[in-house]
Amino acid sequence: MEGKLTLEVAIPERQLVSDVVDSVEIPSETGYMGILPGHAALIAKLGHGVLSFTSGEKRNYLALHGGLMEVLPGLVRVLADSGEWAENVDYERAEKAHDRATNMIQNHETEVDVARATQSIRRAEARLEAVRRLKKTDH
């Protein structure tokens, strides 16, 4: 389709998205990338963050964590380590996970694997941000 992109997003368990969209914003390791039709081909590592895409008037949000993305003419393919729709995020649970991991690092209460705790914080932050963005567009 002229002026559109096919977006495919998959995690190991299943495909999350297979849709024709107007634009995509993707969290890469180096920051967010905006992808529009006609974008140059590329392959990049995903970071932790919110993938958002527009289809008509609707904006959609997914919390993503690690993986790879590929941009080809008319196609954006995302293979994430994990991800979930903003609508499915349990906000309170994500807040608690964020607080727990932050406290573990700050207070050195136990033998902490800092790398794992940091990953937990990033995961929780992406989940929380996905919900915040969804709530902004719902109003």
PDB file of C-alpha atoms in Angstrom:
ATOM      1  CA  MET A   1       0.000   0.000   0.000  1.00  0.00           C
ATOM      2  CA  GLU A   2       1.321   3.409  -0.954  1.00  0.00           C
ATOM      3  CA  GLY A   3       2.122   5.548   2.086  1.00  0.00           C
ATOM      4  CA  LYS A   4       1.721   2.659   4.525  1.00  0.00           C
ATOM      5  CA  LEU A   5       3.938   0.140   6.311  1.00  0.00           C
ATOM      6  CA  THR A   6       3.352  -3.456   7.266  1.00  0.00           C
ATOM      7  CA  LEU A   7       4.236  -3.877  10.945  1.00  0.00           C
ATOM      8  CA  GLU A   8       5.040  -7.310  12.351  1.00  0.00           C
ATOM      9  CA  VAL A   9       5.848  -7.671  16.052  1.00  0.00           C
ATOM     10  CA  ALA A  10       6.597 -11.069  17.558  1.00  0.00           C
ATOM     11  CA  ILE A  11       7.789 -12.404  20.904  1.00  0.00           C
ATOM     12  CA  PRO A  12       8.931 -16.015  21.393  1.00  0.00           C
ATOM     13  CA  GLU A  13       5.449 -17.130  22.486  1.00  0.00           C
ATOM     14  CA  ARG A  14       3.366 -15.523  19.731  1.00  0.00           C
ATOM     15  CA  GLN A  15       2.877 -12.773  17.200  1.00  0.00           C
ATOM     16  CA  LEU A  16       1.574  -9.563  18.802  1.00  0.00           C
ATOM     17  CA  VAL A  17       1.001  -7.437  15.690  1.00  0.00           C
ATOM     18  CA  SER A  18       0.554  -7.998  11.985  1.00  0.00           C
ATOM     19  CA  ASP A  19      -1.061  -4.857  10.610  1.00  0.00           C
ATOM     20  CA  VAL A  20      -0.810  -2.127   7.994  1.00  0.00           C
ATOM     21  CA  VAL A  21       0.102   1.141   9.741  1.00  0.00           C
ATOM     22  CA  ASP A  22       0.897   4.786   9.010  1.00  0.00           C
ATOM     23  CA  SER A  23       3.924   5.196  11.301  1.00  0.00           C
ATOM     24  CA  VAL A  24       5.922   3.405  13.990  1.00  0.00           C
ATOM     25  CA  GLU A  25       8.042   4.623  16.903  1.00  0.00           C
ATOM     26  CA  ILE A  26      10.453   1.980  18.200  1.00  0.00           C
ATOM     27  CA  PRO A  27      12.781   1.937  21.232  1.00  0.00           C
ATOM     28  CA  SER A  28      16.279   1.070  20.006  1.00  0.00           C
ATOM     29  CA  GLU A  29      19.358   0.690  22.195  1.00  0.00           C
ATOM     30  CA  THR A  30      20.408   4.212  21.232  1.00  0.00           C
ATOM     31  CA  GLY A  31      17.012   5.901  21.629  1.00  0.00           C
ATOM     32  CA  TYR A  32      13.647   6.071  19.944  1.00  0.00           C
ATOM     33  CA  MET A  33      13.403   5.813  16.154  1.00  0.00           C
ATOM     34  CA  GLY A  34      10.495   7.103  14.118  1.00  0.00           C
ATOM     35  CA  ILE A  35       9.748   4.999  11.039  1.00  0.00           C
ATOM     36  CA  LEU A  36       7.627   6.329   8.176  1.00  0.00           C
ATOM     37  CA  PRO A  37       6.974   4.865   4.717  1.00  0.00           C
ATOM     38  CA  GLY A  38      10.111   5.218   2.579  1.00  0.00           C
ATOM     39  CA  HIS A  39      12.512   4.858   5.528  1.00  0.00           C
ATOM     40  CA  ALA A  40      15.967   3.521   4.678  1.00  0.00           C
ATOM     41  CA  ALA A  41      16.601  -0.165   5.335  1.00  0.00           C
ATOM     42  CA  LEU A  42      18.230  -0.950   8.675  1.00  0.00           C
ATOM     43  CA  ILE A  43      18.727  -3.546  11.369  1.00  0.00           C
ATOM     44  CA  ALA A  44      19.060  -2.447  14.994  1.00  0.00           C
ATOM     45  CA  LYS A  45      18.959  -3.819  18.529  1.00  0.00           C
ATOM     46  CA  LEU A  46      15.881  -3.012  20.569  1.00  0.00           C
ATOM     47  CA  GLY A  47      16.081  -1.323  23.919  1.00  0.00           C
ATOM     48  CA  HIS A  48      13.493  -1.342  26.687  1.00  0.00           C
ATOM     49  CA  GLY A  49      10.607   0.983  26.003  1.00  0.00           C
ATOM     50  CA  VAL A  50       7.307   1.591  24.295  1.00  0.00           C
ATOM     51  CA  LEU A  51       6.658   0.724  20.669  1.00  0.00           C
ATOM     52  CA  SER A  52       3.822   2.870  19.376  1.00  0.00           C
ATOM     53  CA  PHE A  53       2.135   2.828  16.012  1.00  0.00           C
ATOM     54  CA  THR A  54      -0.611   4.730  14.282  1.00  0.00           C
ATOM     55  CA  SER A  55      -3.274   3.166  12.149  1.00  0.00           C
ATOM     56  CA  GLY A  56      -5.733   5.790  10.950  1.00  0.00           C
ATOM     57  CA  GLU A  57      -6.760   7.844  13.989  1.00  0.00           C
ATOM     58  CA  LYS A  58      -5.836   5.151  16.523  1.00  0.00           C
ATOM     59  CA  ARG A  59      -2.522   5.063  18.398  1.00  0.00           C
ATOM     60  CA  ASN A  60      -1.462   1.702  19.884  1.00  0.00           C
ATOM     61  CA  TYR A  61       1.179   0.935  22.525  1.00  0.00           C
ATOM     62  CA  LEU A  62       3.310  -2.085  23.388  1.00  0.00           C
ATOM     63  CA  ALA A  63       5.928  -2.375  26.134  1.00  0.00           C
ATOM     64  CA  LEU A  64       8.968  -4.108  24.586  1.00  0.00           C
ATOM     65  CA  HIS A  65      12.128  -5.521  26.113  1.00  0.00           C
ATOM     66  CA  GLY A  66      15.190  -6.313  24.018  1.00  0.00           C
ATOM     67  CA  GLY A  67      15.462  -8.055  20.683  1.00  0.00           C
ATOM     68  CA  LEU A  68      15.992  -6.908  17.103  1.00  0.00           C
ATOM     69  CA  MET A  69      14.190  -4.819  14.529  1.00  0.00           C
ATOM     70  CA  GLU A  70      14.490  -4.801  10.775  1.00  0.00           C
ATOM     71  CA  VAL A  71      13.232  -2.102   8.431  1.00  0.00           C
ATOM     72  CA  LEU A  72      12.801  -2.949   4.753  1.00  0.00           C
ATOM     73  CA  PRO A  73      10.868  -1.112   2.031  1.00  0.00           C
ATOM     74  CA  GLY A  74       7.265  -1.133   3.254  1.00  0.00           C
ATOM     75  CA  LEU A  75       7.983  -3.478   6.193  1.00  0.00           C
ATOM     76  CA  VAL A  76       8.960  -3.103   9.849  1.00  0.00           C
ATOM     77  CA  ARG A  77       9.699  -6.419  11.565  1.00  0.00           C
ATOM     78  CA  VAL A  78      10.282  -6.538  15.333  1.00  0.00           C
ATOM     79  CA  LEU A  79      11.491  -9.670  17.117  1.00  0.00           C
ATOM     80  CA  ALA A  80      11.361  -8.819  20.826  1.00  0.00           C
ATOM     81  CA  ASP A  81      12.590 -10.863  23.768  1.00  0.00           C
ATOM     82  CA  SER A  82       9.335 -10.018  25.538  1.00  0.00           C
ATOM     83  CA  GLY A  83       6.482  -7.586  25.200  1.00  0.00           C
ATOM     84  CA  GLU A  84       2.883  -6.888  26.052  1.00  0.00           C
ATOM     85  CA  TRP A  85       0.033  -4.611  25.062  1.00  0.00           C
ATOM     86  CA  ALA A  86      -0.397  -1.550  27.297  1.00  0.00           C
ATOM     87  CA  GLU A  87      -4.005  -2.626  27.905  1.00  0.00           C
ATOM     88  CA  ASN A  88      -2.770  -5.851  29.520  1.00  0.00           C
ATOM     89  CA  VAL A  89      -0.251  -4.292  31.921  1.00  0.00           C
ATOM     90  CA  ASP A  90      -1.096  -4.544  35.620  1.00  0.00           C
ATOM     91  CA  TYR A  91       0.026  -1.038  36.618  1.00  0.00           C
ATOM     92  CA  GLU A  92       0.189  -1.675  40.380  1.00  0.00           C
ATOM     93  CA  ARG A  93       2.184  -4.858  39.894  1.00  0.00           C
ATOM     94  CA  ALA A  94       4.638  -3.060  37.589  1.00  0.00           C
ATOM     95  CA  GLU A  95       5.043  -0.251  40.152  1.00  0.00           C
ATOM     96  CA  LYS A  96       5.757  -2.770  42.904  1.00  0.00           C
ATOM     97  CA  ALA A  97       8.312  -4.592  40.742  1.00  0.00           C
ATOM     98  CA  HIS A  98      10.018  -1.272  39.971  1.00  0.00           C
ATOM     99  CA  ASP A  99      10.109  -0.250  43.643  1.00  0.00           C
ATOM    100  CA  ARG A 100      11.336  -3.663  44.788  1.00  0.00           C
ATOM    101  CA  ALA A 101      14.221  -3.734  42.285  1.00  0.00           C
ATOM    102  CA  THR A 102      15.161  -0.112  43.043  1.00  0.00           C
ATOM    103  CA  ASN A 103      15.215  -0.802  46.789  1.00  0.00           C
ATOM    104  CA  MET A 104      17.339  -3.911  46.316  1.00  0.00           C
ATOM    105  CA  ILE A 105      19.993  -1.877  44.523  1.00  0.00           C
ATOM    106  CA  GLN A 106      19.862   1.153  46.831  1.00  0.00           C
ATOM    107  CA  ASN A 107      19.706  -0.650  50.170  1.00  0.00           C
ATOM    108  CA  HIS A 108      21.941  -3.644  49.422  1.00  0.00           C
ATOM    109  CA  GLU A 109      19.524  -5.672  51.576  1.00  0.00           C
ATOM    110  CA  THR A 110      20.550  -8.928  49.994  1.00  0.00           C
ATOM    111  CA  GLU A 111      23.221 -10.232  47.687  1.00  0.00           C
ATOM    112  CA  VAL A 112      21.945  -8.326  44.676  1.00  0.00           C
ATOM    113  CA  ASP A 113      22.638  -9.128  41.074  1.00  0.00           C
ATOM    114  CA  VAL A 114      22.742  -5.496  39.965  1.00  0.00           C
ATOM    115  CA  ALA A 115      22.432  -6.338  36.269  1.00  0.00           C
ATOM    116  CA  ARG A 116      19.248  -8.367  36.847  1.00  0.00           C
ATOM    117  CA  ALA A 117      17.765  -5.725  39.136  1.00  0.00           C
ATOM    118  CA  THR A 118      18.558  -3.025  36.562  1.00  0.00           C
ATOM    119  CA  GLN A 119      16.838  -5.092  33.851  1.00  0.00           C
ATOM    120  CA  SER A 120      13.807  -5.435  36.135  1.00  0.00           C
ATOM    121  CA  ILE A 121      13.705  -1.663  36.591  1.00  0.00           C
ATOM    122  CA  ARG A 122      13.890  -1.047  32.834  1.00  0.00           C
ATOM    123  CA  ARG A 123      11.183  -3.625  32.181  1.00  0.00           C
ATOM    124  CA  ALA A 124       8.883  -2.076  34.777  1.00  0.00           C
ATOM    125  CA  GLU A 125       9.549   1.447  33.470  1.00  0.00           C
ATOM    126  CA  ALA A 126       8.602   0.387  29.931  1.00  0.00           C
ATOM    127  CA  ARG A 127       5.409  -1.244  31.170  1.00  0.00           C
ATOM    128  CA  LEU A 128       4.443   1.811  33.227  1.00  0.00           C
ATOM    129  CA  GLU A 129       5.178   4.206  30.360  1.00  0.00           C
ATOM    130  CA  ALA A 130       3.052   2.142  27.960  1.00  0.00           C
ATOM    131  CA  VAL A 131       0.073   2.484  30.300  1.00  0.00           C
ATOM    132  CA  ARG A 132       0.671   6.226  30.792  1.00  0.00           C
ATOM    133  CA  ARG A 133       0.741   6.819  27.031  1.00  0.00           C
ATOM    134  CA  LEU A 134      -2.405   4.754  26.549  1.00  0.00           C
ATOM    135  CA  LYS A 135      -4.246   6.749  29.222  1.00  0.00           C
ATOM    136  CA  LYS A 136      -3.199  10.035  27.583  1.00  0.00           C
ATOM    137  CA  THR A 137      -4.680   8.996  24.236  1.00  0.00           C
ATOM    138  CA  ASP A 138      -7.877   7.637  25.789  1.00  0.00           C
ATOM    139  CA  HIS A 139      -8.807  11.081  27.128  1.00  0.00           C
TER     140      HIS A 139
END
